[in-house]
PDB file of C-alpha atoms in Angstrom:
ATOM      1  CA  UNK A   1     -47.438 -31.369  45.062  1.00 53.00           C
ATOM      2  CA  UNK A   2     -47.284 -28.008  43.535  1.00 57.00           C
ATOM      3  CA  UNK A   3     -47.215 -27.388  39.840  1.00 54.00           C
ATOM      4  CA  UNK A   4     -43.765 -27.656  37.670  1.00 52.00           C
ATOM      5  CA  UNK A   5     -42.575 -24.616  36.458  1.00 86.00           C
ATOM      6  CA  UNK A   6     -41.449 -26.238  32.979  1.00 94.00           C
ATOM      7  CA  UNK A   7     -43.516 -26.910  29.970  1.00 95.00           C
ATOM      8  CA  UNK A   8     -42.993 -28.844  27.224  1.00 96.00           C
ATOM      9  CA  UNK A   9     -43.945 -28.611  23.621  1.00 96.00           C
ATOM     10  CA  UNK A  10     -42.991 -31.489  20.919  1.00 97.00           C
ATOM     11  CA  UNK A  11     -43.372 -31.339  17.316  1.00 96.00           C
ATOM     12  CA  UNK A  12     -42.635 -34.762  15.356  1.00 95.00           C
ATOM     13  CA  UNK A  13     -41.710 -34.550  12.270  1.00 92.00           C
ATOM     14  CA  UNK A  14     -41.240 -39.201  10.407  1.00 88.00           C
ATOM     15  CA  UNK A  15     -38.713 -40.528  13.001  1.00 91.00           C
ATOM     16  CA  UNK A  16     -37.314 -36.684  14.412  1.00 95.00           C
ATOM     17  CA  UNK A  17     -38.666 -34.508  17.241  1.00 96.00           C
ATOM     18  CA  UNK A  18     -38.141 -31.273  18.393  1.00 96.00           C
ATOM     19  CA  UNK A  19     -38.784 -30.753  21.564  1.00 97.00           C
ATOM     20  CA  UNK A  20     -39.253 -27.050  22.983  1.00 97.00           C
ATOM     21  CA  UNK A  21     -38.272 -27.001  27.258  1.00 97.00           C
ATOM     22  CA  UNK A  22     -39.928 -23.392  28.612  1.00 97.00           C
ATOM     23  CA  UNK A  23     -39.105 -22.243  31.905  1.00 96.00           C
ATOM     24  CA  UNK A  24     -36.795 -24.045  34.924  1.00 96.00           C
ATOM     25  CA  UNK A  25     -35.454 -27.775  34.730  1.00 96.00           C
ATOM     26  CA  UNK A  26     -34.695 -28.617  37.993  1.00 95.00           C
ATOM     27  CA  UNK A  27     -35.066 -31.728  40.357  1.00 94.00           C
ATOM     28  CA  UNK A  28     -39.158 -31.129  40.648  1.00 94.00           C
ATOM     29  CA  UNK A  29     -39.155 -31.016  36.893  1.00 95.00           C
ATOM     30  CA  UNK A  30     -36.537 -33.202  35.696  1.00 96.00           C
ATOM     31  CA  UNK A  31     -38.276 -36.315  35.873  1.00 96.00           C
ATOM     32  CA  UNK A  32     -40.904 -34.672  33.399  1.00 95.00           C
ATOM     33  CA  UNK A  33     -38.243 -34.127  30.894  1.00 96.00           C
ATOM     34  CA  UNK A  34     -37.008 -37.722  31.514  1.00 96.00           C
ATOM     35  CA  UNK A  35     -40.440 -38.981  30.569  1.00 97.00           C
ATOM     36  CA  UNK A  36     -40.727 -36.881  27.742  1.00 96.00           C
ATOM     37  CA  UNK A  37     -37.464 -38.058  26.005  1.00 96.00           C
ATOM     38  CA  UNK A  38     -38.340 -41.917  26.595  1.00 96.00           C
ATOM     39  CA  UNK A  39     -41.596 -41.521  24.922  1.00 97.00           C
ATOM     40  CA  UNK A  40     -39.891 -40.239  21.979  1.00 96.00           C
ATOM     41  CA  UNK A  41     -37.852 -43.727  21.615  1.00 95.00           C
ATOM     42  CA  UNK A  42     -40.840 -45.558  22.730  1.00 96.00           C
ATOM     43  CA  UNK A  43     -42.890 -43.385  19.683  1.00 96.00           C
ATOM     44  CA  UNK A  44     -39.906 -44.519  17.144  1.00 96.00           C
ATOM     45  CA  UNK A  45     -38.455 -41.188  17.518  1.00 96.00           C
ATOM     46  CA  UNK A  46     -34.469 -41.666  16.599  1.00 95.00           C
ATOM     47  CA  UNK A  47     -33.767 -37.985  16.017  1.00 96.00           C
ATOM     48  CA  UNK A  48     -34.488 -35.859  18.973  1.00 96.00           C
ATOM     49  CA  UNK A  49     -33.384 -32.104  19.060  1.00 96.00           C
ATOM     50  CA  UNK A  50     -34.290 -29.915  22.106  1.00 97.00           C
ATOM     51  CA  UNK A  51     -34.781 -26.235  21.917  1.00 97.00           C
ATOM     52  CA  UNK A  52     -33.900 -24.854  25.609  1.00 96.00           C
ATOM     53  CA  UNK A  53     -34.107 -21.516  24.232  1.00 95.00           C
ATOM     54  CA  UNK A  54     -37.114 -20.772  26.476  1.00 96.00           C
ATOM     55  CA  UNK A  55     -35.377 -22.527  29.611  1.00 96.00           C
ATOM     56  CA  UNK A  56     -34.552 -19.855  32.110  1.00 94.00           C
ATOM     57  CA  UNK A  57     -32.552 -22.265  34.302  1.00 94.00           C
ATOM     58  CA  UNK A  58     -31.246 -25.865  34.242  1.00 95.00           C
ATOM     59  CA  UNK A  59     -29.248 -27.712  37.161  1.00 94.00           C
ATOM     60  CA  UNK A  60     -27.201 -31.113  37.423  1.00 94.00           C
ATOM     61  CA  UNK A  61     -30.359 -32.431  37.702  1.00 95.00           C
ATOM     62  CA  UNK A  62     -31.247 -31.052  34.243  1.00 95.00           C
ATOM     63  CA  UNK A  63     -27.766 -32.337  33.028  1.00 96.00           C
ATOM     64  CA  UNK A  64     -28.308 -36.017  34.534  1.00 96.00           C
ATOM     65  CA  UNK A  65     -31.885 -36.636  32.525  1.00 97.00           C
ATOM     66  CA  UNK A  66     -30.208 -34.843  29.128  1.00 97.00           C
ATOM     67  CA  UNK A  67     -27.514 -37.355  29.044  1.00 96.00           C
ATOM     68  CA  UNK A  68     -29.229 -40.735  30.386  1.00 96.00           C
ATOM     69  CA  UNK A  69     -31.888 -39.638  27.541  1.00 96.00           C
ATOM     70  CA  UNK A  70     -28.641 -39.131  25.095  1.00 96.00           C
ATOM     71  CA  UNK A  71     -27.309 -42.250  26.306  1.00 96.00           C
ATOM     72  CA  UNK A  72     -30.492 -44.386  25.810  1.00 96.00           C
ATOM     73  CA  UNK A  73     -31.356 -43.132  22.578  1.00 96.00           C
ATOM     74  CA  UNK A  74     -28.000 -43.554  21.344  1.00 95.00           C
ATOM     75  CA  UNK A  75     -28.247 -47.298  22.488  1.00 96.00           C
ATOM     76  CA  UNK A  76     -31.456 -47.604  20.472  1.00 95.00           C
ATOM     77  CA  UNK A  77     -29.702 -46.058  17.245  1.00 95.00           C
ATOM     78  CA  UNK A  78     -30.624 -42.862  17.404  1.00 95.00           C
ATOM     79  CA  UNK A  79     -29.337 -39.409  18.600  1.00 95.00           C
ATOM     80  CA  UNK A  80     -29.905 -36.542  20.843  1.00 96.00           C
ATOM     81  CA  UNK A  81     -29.100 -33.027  20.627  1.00 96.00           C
ATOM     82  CA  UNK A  82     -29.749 -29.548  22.883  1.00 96.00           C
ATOM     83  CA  UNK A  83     -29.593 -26.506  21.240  1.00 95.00           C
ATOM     84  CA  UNK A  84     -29.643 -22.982  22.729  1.00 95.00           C
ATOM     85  CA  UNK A  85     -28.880 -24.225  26.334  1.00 94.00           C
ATOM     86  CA  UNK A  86     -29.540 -21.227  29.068  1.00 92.00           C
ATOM     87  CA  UNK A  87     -26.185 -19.597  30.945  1.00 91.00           C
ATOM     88  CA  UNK A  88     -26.786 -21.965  33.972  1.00 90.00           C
ATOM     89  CA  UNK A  89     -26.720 -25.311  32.033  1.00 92.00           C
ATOM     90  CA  UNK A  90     -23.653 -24.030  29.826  1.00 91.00           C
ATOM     91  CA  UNK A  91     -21.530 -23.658  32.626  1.00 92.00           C
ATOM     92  CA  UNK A  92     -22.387 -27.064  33.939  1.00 93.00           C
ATOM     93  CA  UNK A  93     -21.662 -28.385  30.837  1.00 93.00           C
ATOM     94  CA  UNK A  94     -18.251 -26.817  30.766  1.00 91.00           C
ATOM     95  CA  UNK A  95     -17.504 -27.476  34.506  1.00 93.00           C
ATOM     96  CA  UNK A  96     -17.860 -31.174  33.639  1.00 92.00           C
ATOM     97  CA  UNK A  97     -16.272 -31.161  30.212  1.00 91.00           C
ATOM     98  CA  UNK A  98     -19.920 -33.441  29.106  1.00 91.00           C
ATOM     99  CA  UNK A  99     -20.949 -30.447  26.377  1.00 90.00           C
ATOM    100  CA  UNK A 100     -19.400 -32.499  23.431  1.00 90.00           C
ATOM    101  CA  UNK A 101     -22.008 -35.271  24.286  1.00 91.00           C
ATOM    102  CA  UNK A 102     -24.853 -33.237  23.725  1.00 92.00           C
ATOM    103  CA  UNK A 103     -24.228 -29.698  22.318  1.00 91.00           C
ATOM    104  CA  UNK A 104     -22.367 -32.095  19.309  1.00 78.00           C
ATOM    105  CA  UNK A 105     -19.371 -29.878  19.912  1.00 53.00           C
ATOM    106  CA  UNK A 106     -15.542 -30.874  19.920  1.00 48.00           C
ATOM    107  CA  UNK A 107     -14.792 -31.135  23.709  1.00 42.00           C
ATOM    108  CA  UNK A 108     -13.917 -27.729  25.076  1.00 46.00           C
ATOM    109  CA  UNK A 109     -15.736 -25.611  22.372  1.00 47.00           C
ATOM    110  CA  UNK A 110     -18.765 -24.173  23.922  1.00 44.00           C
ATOM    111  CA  UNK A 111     -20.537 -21.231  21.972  1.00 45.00           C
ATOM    112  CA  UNK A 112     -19.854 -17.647  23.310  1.00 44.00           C
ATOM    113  CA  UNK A 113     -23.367 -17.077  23.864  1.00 39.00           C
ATOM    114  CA  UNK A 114     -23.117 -19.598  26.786  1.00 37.00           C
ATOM    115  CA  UNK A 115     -20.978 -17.293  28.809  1.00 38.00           C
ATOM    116  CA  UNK A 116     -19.439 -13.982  29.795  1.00 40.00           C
ATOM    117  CA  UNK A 117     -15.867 -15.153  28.650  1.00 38.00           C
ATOM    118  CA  UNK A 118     -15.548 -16.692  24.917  1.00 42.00           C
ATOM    119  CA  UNK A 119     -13.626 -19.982  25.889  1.00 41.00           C
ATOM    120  CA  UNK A 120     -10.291 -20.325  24.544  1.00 41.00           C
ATOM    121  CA  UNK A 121      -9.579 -22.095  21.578  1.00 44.00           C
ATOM    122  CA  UNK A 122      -8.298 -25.743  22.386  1.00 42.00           C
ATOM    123  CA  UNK A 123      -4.857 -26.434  20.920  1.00 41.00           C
ATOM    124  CA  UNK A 124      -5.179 -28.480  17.551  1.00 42.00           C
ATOM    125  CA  UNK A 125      -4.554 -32.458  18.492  1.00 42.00           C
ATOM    126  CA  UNK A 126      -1.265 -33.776  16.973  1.00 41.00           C
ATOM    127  CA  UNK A 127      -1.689 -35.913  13.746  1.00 41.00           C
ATOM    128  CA  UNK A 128      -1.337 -39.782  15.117  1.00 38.00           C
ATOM    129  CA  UNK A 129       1.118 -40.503  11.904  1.00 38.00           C
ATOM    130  CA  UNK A 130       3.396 -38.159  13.033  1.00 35.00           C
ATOM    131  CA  UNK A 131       5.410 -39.491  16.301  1.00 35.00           C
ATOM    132  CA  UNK A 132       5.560 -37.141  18.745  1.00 35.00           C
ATOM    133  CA  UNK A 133       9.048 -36.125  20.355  1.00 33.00           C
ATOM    134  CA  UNK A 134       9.580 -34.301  22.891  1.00 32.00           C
ATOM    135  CA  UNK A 135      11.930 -31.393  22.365  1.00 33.00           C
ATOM    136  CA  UNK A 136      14.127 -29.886  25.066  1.00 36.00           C
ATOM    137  CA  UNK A 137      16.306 -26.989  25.426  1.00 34.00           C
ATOM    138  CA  UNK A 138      18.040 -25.624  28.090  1.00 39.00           C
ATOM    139  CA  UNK A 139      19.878 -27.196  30.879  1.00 41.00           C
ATOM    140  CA  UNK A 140      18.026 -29.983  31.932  1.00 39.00           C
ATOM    141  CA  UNK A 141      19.065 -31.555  35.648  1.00 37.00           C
TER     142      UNK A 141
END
C-alpha cells in the first residue's frame, strides 16, 4: 500500500483542537482524516477547527469524512469547523449547497477566495411576522 500523500498535525488546546490537513484528501487518505477527527471526541475534544490551508486538493471523499466527523461531534455536543478550504473542496461545497454545515456560513455565502467568481449575494429571507402576498401586475390569464 503506498504512502498517503496527506499529513496531519493537531495541536490541543483544554477541550479544542486544531487540526492542520497538508497535502491531498482523497479516497486513499480520507479514512486517515476520519480517524483523526474521532480521536478528537474520543480525547474529549468538543471544539475541533481544521486548517486546510496546506491541502492542495480535497474530493467528495474529503467532503463525506468532514461532515460524518461534523455530524458525530455535533451529536456528542460539540462542533466542527474547516477553515481555509482549497479551490477543489469549495466548489464541492457549493455544488452541494453543504458549506453552511461546516464553513459556519449562511447557506450560499462562500468566501471569494474559494473561487474565480465572487458568488452572488443571496436575497435577504422575508421576516416570518410579516405575511407574504403575492403581488401581480399585468394581465394575468
Amino acid at each position: 500500500m503506498p504512502l498517503p500523500r496527506l499529513t496531519i498535525h493537531r495541536h490541543d488546546r483544554r477541550k479544542r483542537a486544531l487540526i492542520t490537513l497538508a497535502g491531498e484528501i482523497d479516497l486513499e487518505s480520507a479514512p486517515l482524516v476520519c480517524a483523526v477527527l474521532a480521536r478528537c471526541l474520543s480525547d474529549g475534544i468538543r471544539v475541533v477547527d481544521v486548517d486546510l490551508t496546506p491541502v492542495t486538493f480535497c474530493d467528495c471523499s474529503g467532503l463525506n469524512a468532514f461532515l460524518d466527523a461534523a455530524q458525530r461531534t455535533k451529536e456528542a455536543g460539540g462542533v466542527l469547523q474547516l477553515h481555509n478550504p482549497p479551490q477543489s473542496l469549495g466548489r464541492i461545497l457549493d455544488l452541494t449547497g453543504c458549506g453552511f454545515l461546516l464553513l459556519g456560513l449562511p447557506l450560499g455565502h462562500l468566501p471569494p477566495s474559494l473561487g474565480d467568481v465572487p458568488d452572488p449575494v443571496a436575497p435577504a429571507r422575508p421576516d416570518r411576522s410579516v405575511p407574504l402576498v403575492t403581488v401581480l401586475s399585468g394581465d394575468v390569464r
